[in-house]
Short mmCIF file of N, CA and C in Angstrom, two decimals:
data_model
loop_
_atom_site.label_atom_id
_atom_site.label_comp_id
_atom_site.label_asym_id
_atom_site.label_seq_id
_atom_site.Cartn_x
_atom_site.Cartn_y
_atom_site.Cartn_z
N THR A 1 -57.82 -89.68 75.74
CA THR A 1 -58.13 -88.80 74.63
C THR A 1 -58.13 -87.35 75.12
N PRO A 2 -57.70 -86.42 74.23
CA PRO A 2 -57.69 -85.02 74.62
C PRO A 2 -59.10 -84.46 74.73
N ASN A 3 -59.27 -83.44 75.60
CA ASN A 3 -60.57 -82.78 75.73
C ASN A 3 -60.80 -81.88 74.53
N ARG A 4 -62.01 -81.86 74.06
CA ARG A 4 -62.38 -80.98 72.94
C ARG A 4 -63.59 -80.16 73.33
N ALA A 5 -63.56 -78.93 72.92
CA ALA A 5 -64.72 -78.08 73.17
C ALA A 5 -65.80 -78.48 72.18
N VAL A 6 -66.97 -78.67 72.69
CA VAL A 6 -68.10 -79.04 71.83
C VAL A 6 -68.76 -77.76 71.35
N ALA A 7 -68.83 -77.62 70.05
CA ALA A 7 -69.46 -76.43 69.48
C ALA A 7 -70.97 -76.52 69.65
N ARG A 8 -71.57 -75.40 69.99
CA ARG A 8 -73.03 -75.36 70.07
C ARG A 8 -73.62 -75.43 68.66
N PRO A 9 -74.73 -76.09 68.52
CA PRO A 9 -75.34 -76.10 67.20
C PRO A 9 -75.82 -74.69 66.83
N THR A 10 -75.67 -74.34 65.59
CA THR A 10 -76.11 -73.03 65.12
C THR A 10 -77.63 -73.04 65.02
N THR A 11 -78.27 -72.02 65.56
CA THR A 11 -79.72 -71.95 65.56
C THR A 11 -80.26 -71.00 64.50
N TYR A 12 -79.42 -70.57 63.61
CA TYR A 12 -79.85 -69.67 62.55
C TYR A 12 -79.09 -69.97 61.27
N VAL A 13 -79.69 -69.57 60.16
CA VAL A 13 -79.05 -69.70 58.85
C VAL A 13 -78.95 -68.29 58.28
N PRO A 14 -77.75 -67.80 58.02
CA PRO A 14 -77.62 -66.47 57.42
C PRO A 14 -78.35 -66.42 56.07
N THR A 15 -79.04 -65.34 55.84
CA THR A 15 -79.80 -65.17 54.60
C THR A 15 -78.88 -65.28 53.38
N ALA A 16 -77.64 -64.82 53.48
CA ALA A 16 -76.70 -64.89 52.34
C ALA A 16 -76.49 -66.33 51.88
N GLU A 17 -76.60 -67.29 52.79
CA GLU A 17 -76.41 -68.70 52.42
C GLU A 17 -77.59 -69.27 51.65
N LEU A 18 -78.71 -68.55 51.61
CA LEU A 18 -79.88 -69.01 50.86
C LEU A 18 -79.76 -68.69 49.37
N ASN A 19 -78.75 -67.90 49.00
CA ASN A 19 -78.51 -67.52 47.60
C ASN A 19 -79.76 -66.94 46.94
N LEU A 20 -80.42 -66.04 47.63
CA LEU A 20 -81.62 -65.40 47.10
C LEU A 20 -81.26 -64.38 46.04
N THR A 21 -82.11 -64.24 45.06
CA THR A 21 -81.96 -63.22 44.02
C THR A 21 -82.89 -62.07 44.36
N ALA A 22 -82.42 -60.86 44.20
CA ALA A 22 -83.26 -59.69 44.47
C ALA A 22 -84.46 -59.70 43.52
N LYS A 23 -85.61 -59.29 44.07
CA LYS A 23 -86.82 -59.20 43.26
C LYS A 23 -87.63 -57.99 43.69
N SER A 24 -88.58 -57.63 42.85
CA SER A 24 -89.46 -56.49 43.13
C SER A 24 -90.70 -56.96 43.87
N VAL A 25 -91.21 -56.10 44.74
CA VAL A 25 -92.43 -56.35 45.50
C VAL A 25 -93.29 -55.10 45.36
N THR A 26 -94.57 -55.27 45.00
CA THR A 26 -95.44 -54.13 44.75
C THR A 26 -96.54 -54.03 45.80
N VAL A 27 -96.76 -52.80 46.27
CA VAL A 27 -97.87 -52.49 47.17
C VAL A 27 -98.75 -51.49 46.43
N GLU A 28 -100.06 -51.77 46.40
CA GLU A 28 -100.95 -50.86 45.69
C GLU A 28 -102.19 -50.59 46.53
N THR A 29 -102.48 -49.29 46.69
CA THR A 29 -103.70 -48.83 47.35
C THR A 29 -104.39 -47.87 46.38
N PRO A 30 -105.57 -47.38 46.73
CA PRO A 30 -106.20 -46.40 45.83
C PRO A 30 -105.38 -45.12 45.66
N LEU A 31 -104.47 -44.82 46.61
CA LEU A 31 -103.72 -43.57 46.56
C LEU A 31 -102.28 -43.71 46.09
N VAL A 32 -101.63 -44.86 46.36
CA VAL A 32 -100.22 -45.01 46.03
C VAL A 32 -99.92 -46.36 45.38
N LYS A 33 -98.84 -46.36 44.64
CA LYS A 33 -98.24 -47.61 44.14
C LYS A 33 -96.78 -47.53 44.56
N VAL A 34 -96.37 -48.47 45.43
CA VAL A 34 -95.03 -48.47 45.98
C VAL A 34 -94.33 -49.74 45.54
N ILE A 35 -93.13 -49.59 44.99
CA ILE A 35 -92.36 -50.75 44.55
C ILE A 35 -91.09 -50.83 45.39
N PHE A 36 -90.88 -52.00 45.99
CA PHE A 36 -89.70 -52.28 46.79
C PHE A 36 -88.81 -53.23 46.00
N THR A 37 -87.55 -53.28 46.38
CA THR A 37 -86.67 -54.35 45.96
C THR A 37 -86.24 -55.07 47.23
N THR A 38 -86.07 -56.38 47.15
CA THR A 38 -85.60 -57.12 48.32
C THR A 38 -84.11 -56.86 48.58
N SER A 39 -83.43 -56.21 47.66
CA SER A 39 -82.05 -55.78 47.86
C SER A 39 -82.07 -54.58 48.80
N GLY A 40 -81.76 -54.82 50.06
CA GLY A 40 -81.80 -53.76 51.06
C GLY A 40 -83.19 -53.47 51.60
N ALA A 41 -84.20 -54.20 51.12
CA ALA A 41 -85.59 -53.97 51.54
C ALA A 41 -85.94 -52.49 51.37
N ARG A 42 -85.56 -51.94 50.22
CA ARG A 42 -85.72 -50.50 50.00
C ARG A 42 -86.77 -50.20 48.94
N VAL A 43 -87.24 -48.98 48.96
CA VAL A 43 -88.24 -48.49 48.02
C VAL A 43 -87.55 -48.00 46.75
N THR A 44 -88.04 -48.42 45.59
CA THR A 44 -87.51 -47.90 44.33
C THR A 44 -88.46 -46.90 43.67
N ASN A 45 -89.75 -47.00 43.97
CA ASN A 45 -90.75 -46.06 43.45
C ASN A 45 -91.85 -45.88 44.49
N TRP A 46 -92.30 -44.63 44.65
CA TRP A 46 -93.43 -44.33 45.52
C TRP A 46 -94.29 -43.34 44.74
N GLU A 47 -95.21 -43.89 43.96
CA GLU A 47 -96.03 -43.07 43.06
C GLU A 47 -97.32 -42.64 43.75
N LEU A 48 -97.64 -41.37 43.58
CA LEU A 48 -98.90 -40.82 44.08
C LEU A 48 -99.90 -40.86 42.93
N LYS A 49 -100.87 -41.74 42.99
CA LYS A 49 -101.78 -41.98 41.86
C LYS A 49 -102.64 -40.78 41.49
N LYS A 50 -102.99 -39.96 42.45
CA LYS A 50 -103.90 -38.85 42.16
C LYS A 50 -103.19 -37.55 41.84
N TYR A 51 -101.86 -37.59 41.77
CA TYR A 51 -101.08 -36.40 41.44
C TYR A 51 -100.27 -36.69 40.19
N ARG A 52 -100.37 -35.80 39.20
CA ARG A 52 -99.74 -36.03 37.90
C ARG A 52 -98.79 -34.90 37.55
N LEU A 53 -97.74 -35.29 36.83
CA LEU A 53 -96.83 -34.30 36.27
C LEU A 53 -97.47 -33.73 35.01
N ASP A 54 -96.87 -32.70 34.44
CA ASP A 54 -97.40 -32.08 33.23
C ASP A 54 -97.56 -33.07 32.09
N ASN A 55 -96.69 -34.10 32.04
CA ASN A 55 -96.76 -35.08 30.95
C ASN A 55 -97.77 -36.20 31.22
N GLY A 56 -98.45 -36.14 32.37
CA GLY A 56 -99.46 -37.14 32.71
C GLY A 56 -98.98 -38.29 33.57
N ASP A 57 -97.66 -38.40 33.75
CA ASP A 57 -97.13 -39.46 34.61
C ASP A 57 -97.46 -39.16 36.07
N PRO A 58 -97.65 -40.21 36.88
CA PRO A 58 -97.88 -39.96 38.30
C PRO A 58 -96.62 -39.41 38.97
N VAL A 59 -96.80 -38.62 40.01
CA VAL A 59 -95.68 -38.09 40.78
C VAL A 59 -95.01 -39.27 41.49
N ASP A 60 -93.69 -39.39 41.32
CA ASP A 60 -92.90 -40.43 41.98
C ASP A 60 -91.97 -39.73 42.96
N LEU A 61 -92.11 -40.06 44.25
CA LEU A 61 -91.33 -39.37 45.28
C LEU A 61 -89.89 -39.83 45.39
N VAL A 62 -89.55 -40.96 44.77
CA VAL A 62 -88.21 -41.52 44.94
C VAL A 62 -87.32 -41.17 43.75
N ALA A 63 -86.20 -40.56 44.05
CA ALA A 63 -85.22 -40.25 43.01
C ALA A 63 -84.43 -41.52 42.69
N ALA A 64 -84.12 -41.71 41.44
CA ALA A 64 -83.32 -42.87 41.02
C ALA A 64 -81.90 -42.73 41.58
N HIS A 65 -81.26 -43.86 41.83
CA HIS A 65 -79.91 -43.84 42.36
C HIS A 65 -79.25 -45.18 42.07
N THR A 66 -77.98 -45.23 42.37
CA THR A 66 -77.28 -46.51 42.31
C THR A 66 -76.82 -46.81 43.73
N PRO A 67 -76.78 -48.10 44.13
CA PRO A 67 -76.37 -48.43 45.49
C PRO A 67 -74.98 -47.92 45.85
N GLU A 68 -74.13 -47.67 44.85
CA GLU A 68 -72.79 -47.17 45.14
C GLU A 68 -72.81 -45.72 45.60
N THR A 69 -73.83 -44.96 45.18
CA THR A 69 -73.87 -43.54 45.53
C THR A 69 -74.74 -43.24 46.73
N ALA A 70 -75.76 -44.07 46.98
CA ALA A 70 -76.65 -43.87 48.12
C ALA A 70 -77.37 -45.18 48.40
N PRO A 71 -77.71 -45.44 49.66
CA PRO A 71 -78.31 -46.73 49.99
C PRO A 71 -79.71 -46.92 49.43
N GLY A 72 -80.49 -45.88 49.30
CA GLY A 72 -81.85 -46.03 48.79
C GLY A 72 -82.88 -45.67 49.84
N PHE A 73 -84.04 -45.33 49.38
CA PHE A 73 -85.15 -44.86 50.19
C PHE A 73 -85.63 -45.97 51.13
N LEU A 74 -85.53 -45.76 52.42
CA LEU A 74 -85.94 -46.70 53.47
C LEU A 74 -85.16 -48.00 53.49
N ALA A 75 -83.93 -48.00 53.00
CA ALA A 75 -83.08 -49.20 53.08
C ALA A 75 -82.77 -49.48 54.55
N ALA A 76 -82.69 -50.76 54.91
CA ALA A 76 -82.41 -51.16 56.29
C ALA A 76 -81.10 -51.94 56.34
N ALA A 77 -80.34 -51.74 57.43
CA ALA A 77 -79.09 -52.49 57.60
C ALA A 77 -78.66 -52.40 59.05
N VAL A 78 -77.71 -53.25 59.43
CA VAL A 78 -77.10 -53.17 60.76
C VAL A 78 -75.59 -53.19 60.59
N ASP A 79 -74.92 -52.40 61.43
CA ASP A 79 -73.46 -52.37 61.51
C ASP A 79 -72.77 -52.41 60.16
N ALA A 80 -71.85 -53.36 59.98
CA ALA A 80 -71.03 -53.39 58.77
C ALA A 80 -71.72 -54.11 57.61
N GLU A 81 -72.96 -54.54 57.79
CA GLU A 81 -73.67 -55.22 56.71
C GLU A 81 -73.95 -54.23 55.58
N PRO A 82 -73.89 -54.68 54.34
CA PRO A 82 -74.15 -53.77 53.22
C PRO A 82 -75.63 -53.41 53.14
N TYR A 83 -75.90 -52.21 52.64
CA TYR A 83 -77.28 -51.76 52.47
C TYR A 83 -78.01 -52.54 51.38
N ASP A 84 -77.29 -53.22 50.50
CA ASP A 84 -77.95 -53.93 49.41
C ASP A 84 -78.05 -55.44 49.64
N ALA A 85 -77.88 -55.90 50.88
CA ALA A 85 -78.03 -57.33 51.18
C ALA A 85 -79.47 -57.74 50.89
N VAL A 86 -79.66 -58.93 50.34
CA VAL A 86 -80.99 -59.39 49.95
C VAL A 86 -81.76 -59.88 51.17
N PHE A 87 -83.00 -59.45 51.27
CA PHE A 87 -83.91 -59.84 52.34
C PHE A 87 -84.92 -60.85 51.83
N GLU A 88 -85.43 -61.68 52.75
CA GLU A 88 -86.61 -62.49 52.45
C GLU A 88 -87.82 -61.59 52.64
N VAL A 89 -88.92 -61.88 51.94
CA VAL A 89 -90.13 -61.08 52.08
C VAL A 89 -91.32 -62.02 52.19
N ASP A 90 -92.34 -61.62 52.93
CA ASP A 90 -93.47 -62.52 53.19
C ASP A 90 -94.50 -62.57 52.07
N LYS A 91 -94.48 -61.62 51.16
CA LYS A 91 -95.40 -61.65 50.01
C LYS A 91 -94.80 -60.85 48.87
N GLU A 92 -95.19 -61.19 47.64
CA GLU A 92 -94.66 -60.49 46.47
C GLU A 92 -95.54 -59.33 46.03
N ARG A 93 -96.78 -59.31 46.53
CA ARG A 93 -97.70 -58.25 46.15
C ARG A 93 -98.68 -58.02 47.31
N LEU A 94 -99.00 -56.76 47.55
CA LEU A 94 -99.98 -56.40 48.56
C LEU A 94 -100.93 -55.40 47.92
N GLU A 95 -102.19 -55.77 47.82
CA GLU A 95 -103.20 -54.88 47.23
C GLU A 95 -104.25 -54.58 48.28
N LEU A 96 -104.50 -53.31 48.48
CA LEU A 96 -105.51 -52.86 49.43
C LEU A 96 -106.52 -51.99 48.70
N SER A 97 -107.79 -52.38 48.73
CA SER A 97 -108.79 -51.59 48.02
C SER A 97 -110.02 -51.28 48.87
N GLN A 98 -110.27 -52.05 49.90
CA GLN A 98 -111.45 -51.82 50.74
C GLN A 98 -111.22 -50.62 51.67
N PRO A 99 -112.22 -49.76 51.83
CA PRO A 99 -112.06 -48.62 52.75
C PRO A 99 -111.70 -49.12 54.16
N GLY A 100 -110.73 -48.44 54.77
CA GLY A 100 -110.30 -48.78 56.12
C GLY A 100 -109.36 -49.98 56.22
N ALA A 101 -109.03 -50.57 55.08
CA ALA A 101 -108.16 -51.75 55.10
C ALA A 101 -106.70 -51.35 55.34
N SER A 102 -105.95 -52.28 55.91
CA SER A 102 -104.51 -52.10 56.08
C SER A 102 -103.84 -53.43 55.82
N GLY A 103 -102.57 -53.37 55.50
CA GLY A 103 -101.80 -54.58 55.26
C GLY A 103 -100.33 -54.32 55.52
N THR A 104 -99.62 -55.36 55.93
CA THR A 104 -98.22 -55.22 56.30
C THR A 104 -97.34 -56.10 55.42
N LEU A 105 -96.25 -55.53 55.00
CA LEU A 105 -95.21 -56.22 54.24
C LEU A 105 -94.04 -56.41 55.20
N THR A 106 -93.51 -57.63 55.29
CA THR A 106 -92.44 -57.92 56.24
C THR A 106 -91.20 -58.44 55.51
N PHE A 107 -90.09 -57.75 55.70
CA PHE A 107 -88.80 -58.16 55.15
C PHE A 107 -87.94 -58.68 56.30
N LYS A 108 -87.20 -59.79 56.06
CA LYS A 108 -86.31 -60.33 57.09
C LYS A 108 -84.97 -60.69 56.47
N GLN A 109 -83.93 -60.48 57.28
CA GLN A 109 -82.58 -60.88 56.88
C GLN A 109 -81.84 -61.32 58.14
N VAL A 110 -81.07 -62.40 58.03
CA VAL A 110 -80.22 -62.84 59.12
C VAL A 110 -78.77 -62.67 58.67
N THR A 111 -78.00 -61.92 59.46
CA THR A 111 -76.60 -61.65 59.11
C THR A 111 -75.73 -62.86 59.45
N ASN A 112 -74.49 -62.82 59.00
CA ASN A 112 -73.54 -63.90 59.30
C ASN A 112 -73.23 -64.00 60.79
N THR A 113 -73.43 -62.90 61.53
CA THR A 113 -73.17 -62.91 62.97
C THR A 113 -74.41 -63.26 63.79
N GLY A 114 -75.51 -63.59 63.12
CA GLY A 114 -76.71 -64.02 63.83
C GLY A 114 -77.69 -62.93 64.21
N LEU A 115 -77.55 -61.76 63.63
CA LEU A 115 -78.53 -60.71 63.88
C LEU A 115 -79.66 -60.82 62.87
N GLN A 116 -80.88 -60.87 63.36
CA GLN A 116 -82.04 -60.90 62.47
C GLN A 116 -82.60 -59.48 62.37
N VAL A 117 -82.63 -58.96 61.16
CA VAL A 117 -83.17 -57.63 60.90
C VAL A 117 -84.55 -57.83 60.28
N GLN A 118 -85.56 -57.26 60.91
CA GLN A 118 -86.92 -57.38 60.39
C GLN A 118 -87.49 -55.98 60.20
N LYS A 119 -87.97 -55.71 59.01
CA LYS A 119 -88.58 -54.42 58.70
C LYS A 119 -90.02 -54.67 58.28
N GLU A 120 -90.94 -54.06 59.01
CA GLU A 120 -92.36 -54.18 58.70
C GLU A 120 -92.87 -52.82 58.24
N ILE A 121 -93.58 -52.81 57.13
CA ILE A 121 -94.15 -51.57 56.61
C ILE A 121 -95.65 -51.80 56.48
N THR A 122 -96.43 -51.00 57.19
CA THR A 122 -97.89 -51.14 57.16
C THR A 122 -98.49 -50.01 56.34
N PHE A 123 -99.32 -50.40 55.37
CA PHE A 123 -99.99 -49.46 54.47
C PHE A 123 -101.48 -49.44 54.78
N TYR A 124 -102.13 -48.31 54.43
CA TYR A 124 -103.55 -48.11 54.68
C TYR A 124 -104.20 -47.59 53.40
N THR A 125 -105.45 -47.99 53.15
CA THR A 125 -106.11 -47.59 51.90
C THR A 125 -106.29 -46.08 51.78
N GLY A 126 -106.56 -45.38 52.85
CA GLY A 126 -106.85 -43.95 52.77
C GLY A 126 -105.70 -43.04 53.11
N ARG A 127 -104.47 -43.55 53.07
CA ARG A 127 -103.32 -42.72 53.46
C ARG A 127 -102.21 -42.81 52.42
N TYR A 128 -101.46 -41.72 52.30
CA TYR A 128 -100.30 -41.68 51.41
C TYR A 128 -99.04 -42.19 52.10
N ASP A 129 -99.03 -42.20 53.42
CA ASP A 129 -97.86 -42.61 54.17
C ASP A 129 -98.00 -44.06 54.64
N ALA A 130 -97.01 -44.52 55.35
CA ALA A 130 -96.99 -45.88 55.90
C ALA A 130 -96.28 -45.86 57.24
N ASP A 131 -96.56 -46.85 58.05
CA ASP A 131 -95.85 -47.01 59.32
C ASP A 131 -94.70 -47.98 59.10
N VAL A 132 -93.52 -47.63 59.62
CA VAL A 132 -92.33 -48.47 59.46
C VAL A 132 -91.84 -48.89 60.85
N ARG A 133 -91.56 -50.18 60.98
CA ARG A 133 -91.04 -50.70 62.25
C ARG A 133 -89.81 -51.55 61.94
N LEU A 134 -88.70 -51.23 62.59
CA LEU A 134 -87.46 -51.98 62.43
C LEU A 134 -87.15 -52.68 63.74
N THR A 135 -86.97 -54.00 63.66
CA THR A 135 -86.66 -54.81 64.85
C THR A 135 -85.39 -55.59 64.57
N VAL A 136 -84.48 -55.61 65.54
CA VAL A 136 -83.25 -56.39 65.42
C VAL A 136 -83.21 -57.36 66.60
N ARG A 137 -83.01 -58.64 66.28
CA ARG A 137 -82.91 -59.68 67.31
C ARG A 137 -81.57 -60.39 67.18
N ASN A 138 -80.99 -60.74 68.32
CA ASN A 138 -79.75 -61.50 68.32
C ASN A 138 -80.10 -62.98 68.42
N LEU A 139 -79.89 -63.74 67.35
CA LEU A 139 -80.19 -65.17 67.32
C LEU A 139 -78.99 -66.02 67.75
N SER A 140 -77.83 -65.39 67.90
CA SER A 140 -76.62 -66.13 68.25
C SER A 140 -76.47 -66.24 69.76
N ASP A 141 -75.49 -67.00 70.18
CA ASP A 141 -75.22 -67.11 71.61
C ASP A 141 -74.09 -66.16 72.05
N GLN A 142 -73.74 -65.23 71.18
CA GLN A 142 -72.69 -64.25 71.46
C GLN A 142 -73.31 -62.87 71.67
N ASP A 143 -72.66 -62.06 72.50
CA ASP A 143 -73.09 -60.67 72.62
C ASP A 143 -72.80 -59.98 71.29
N ASN A 144 -73.77 -59.29 70.78
CA ASN A 144 -73.63 -58.60 69.51
C ASN A 144 -74.11 -57.17 69.65
N PRO A 145 -73.22 -56.23 69.98
CA PRO A 145 -73.68 -54.84 69.98
C PRO A 145 -74.11 -54.48 68.56
N VAL A 146 -75.14 -53.68 68.44
CA VAL A 146 -75.72 -53.43 67.12
C VAL A 146 -76.10 -51.96 66.97
N GLN A 147 -75.97 -51.49 65.74
CA GLN A 147 -76.39 -50.14 65.38
C GLN A 147 -77.32 -50.26 64.17
N PRO A 148 -78.64 -50.42 64.39
CA PRO A 148 -79.55 -50.53 63.24
C PRO A 148 -79.70 -49.19 62.53
N ARG A 149 -79.91 -49.26 61.22
CA ARG A 149 -80.04 -48.04 60.41
C ARG A 149 -81.16 -48.20 59.39
N ILE A 150 -81.90 -47.13 59.20
CA ILE A 150 -82.82 -47.01 58.07
C ILE A 150 -82.36 -45.77 57.32
N ALA A 151 -82.08 -45.93 56.06
CA ALA A 151 -81.59 -44.81 55.24
C ALA A 151 -82.77 -44.02 54.67
N TRP A 152 -82.60 -42.73 54.61
CA TRP A 152 -83.58 -41.85 53.98
C TRP A 152 -82.84 -41.11 52.88
N GLY A 153 -82.77 -41.70 51.74
CA GLY A 153 -82.03 -41.01 50.69
C GLY A 153 -82.02 -41.82 49.43
N PRO A 154 -81.69 -41.25 48.39
CA PRO A 154 -80.91 -40.04 48.19
C PRO A 154 -81.70 -38.75 48.31
N GLY A 155 -82.98 -38.81 48.54
CA GLY A 155 -83.80 -37.62 48.65
C GLY A 155 -85.10 -37.82 47.90
N LEU A 156 -85.98 -36.87 48.05
CA LEU A 156 -87.23 -36.93 47.30
C LEU A 156 -86.99 -36.44 45.89
N ARG A 157 -87.70 -37.02 44.95
CA ARG A 157 -87.55 -36.61 43.55
C ARG A 157 -87.93 -35.15 43.43
N ASP A 158 -87.11 -34.40 42.72
CA ASP A 158 -87.27 -32.96 42.62
C ASP A 158 -88.03 -32.55 41.36
N GLU A 159 -87.89 -33.30 40.31
CA GLU A 159 -88.52 -32.93 39.04
C GLU A 159 -88.63 -34.17 38.17
N ARG A 160 -88.95 -34.00 36.92
CA ARG A 160 -89.16 -35.15 36.03
C ARG A 160 -87.92 -35.98 35.80
N ARG A 161 -86.75 -35.37 35.84
CA ARG A 161 -85.53 -36.15 35.62
C ARG A 161 -85.36 -37.13 36.77
N ALA A 162 -85.13 -38.38 36.44
CA ALA A 162 -85.09 -39.46 37.44
C ALA A 162 -84.01 -39.27 38.49
N HIS A 163 -82.89 -38.65 38.15
CA HIS A 163 -81.79 -38.54 39.10
C HIS A 163 -81.77 -37.23 39.87
N ALA A 164 -82.75 -36.36 39.64
CA ALA A 164 -82.79 -35.09 40.35
C ALA A 164 -83.42 -35.32 41.72
N ALA A 165 -82.68 -35.04 42.77
CA ALA A 165 -83.19 -35.24 44.13
C ALA A 165 -82.80 -34.08 45.01
N ALA A 166 -83.68 -33.76 45.91
CA ALA A 166 -83.40 -32.69 46.86
C ALA A 166 -84.38 -32.80 48.01
N VAL A 167 -84.03 -32.22 49.11
CA VAL A 167 -84.98 -32.11 50.21
C VAL A 167 -85.81 -30.87 49.91
N GLN A 168 -87.11 -31.05 49.82
CA GLN A 168 -87.99 -29.96 49.44
C GLN A 168 -88.77 -29.45 50.64
N PRO A 169 -89.03 -28.14 50.67
CA PRO A 169 -89.91 -27.62 51.71
C PRO A 169 -91.34 -28.11 51.43
N PRO A 170 -92.24 -27.96 52.37
CA PRO A 170 -93.62 -28.38 52.11
C PRO A 170 -94.15 -27.71 50.85
N THR A 171 -94.95 -28.45 50.11
CA THR A 171 -95.55 -27.92 48.89
C THR A 171 -97.05 -28.09 48.96
N LEU A 172 -97.74 -27.36 48.13
CA LEU A 172 -99.18 -27.43 48.08
C LEU A 172 -99.61 -27.95 46.72
N TRP A 173 -100.46 -28.96 46.74
CA TRP A 173 -101.03 -29.52 45.52
C TRP A 173 -102.53 -29.27 45.57
N LEU A 174 -103.08 -28.80 44.46
CA LEU A 174 -104.51 -28.54 44.37
C LEU A 174 -105.02 -29.15 43.08
N ASP A 175 -106.02 -29.99 43.18
CA ASP A 175 -106.59 -30.68 42.03
C ASP A 175 -105.52 -31.39 41.20
N GLY A 176 -104.58 -32.04 41.90
CA GLY A 176 -103.57 -32.82 41.22
C GLY A 176 -102.43 -32.02 40.62
N LYS A 177 -102.36 -30.72 40.88
CA LYS A 177 -101.29 -29.89 40.33
C LYS A 177 -100.59 -29.16 41.46
N ARG A 178 -99.25 -29.02 41.29
CA ARG A 178 -98.45 -28.30 42.27
C ARG A 178 -98.67 -26.81 42.12
N VAL A 179 -98.97 -26.13 43.22
CA VAL A 179 -99.16 -24.66 43.17
C VAL A 179 -98.13 -23.97 44.04
#
């Protein structure tokens, strides 16, 4: 009989094969309400609860966009993978209300080439910001050079119009109003 190369068993399942549907994930603290989509593990809204626009709506730092024009606020990807690939997420909602509390939201995706992209975002009750950690692991038995990316765009929301975005210089807010 002829010799045949025995294929190694695959030790990973690409996330695309799970046929996941993109969904929203909400993080809420006393200061912010942040909404993610599992499509690209990106932020769609980052509302500052204690800051209001003239019409009473909370200030939303994320400008609206379409994936064709920009990847989205904090979208994660590696190499040729699309920015809108669907990620698995460890929870659908994270609520933090106790003083000093923190909580982490973890998104994971495995590419067809065996790269596992993991994005962890840690939120705190008394802070407007969050800590972001991006980790890429090679689950395959092949060398996989990688270029991980986190997108920062299309920009911070500039005004009430959802599609207005720009990089803004530091601003001062006093008693919930921009001065």
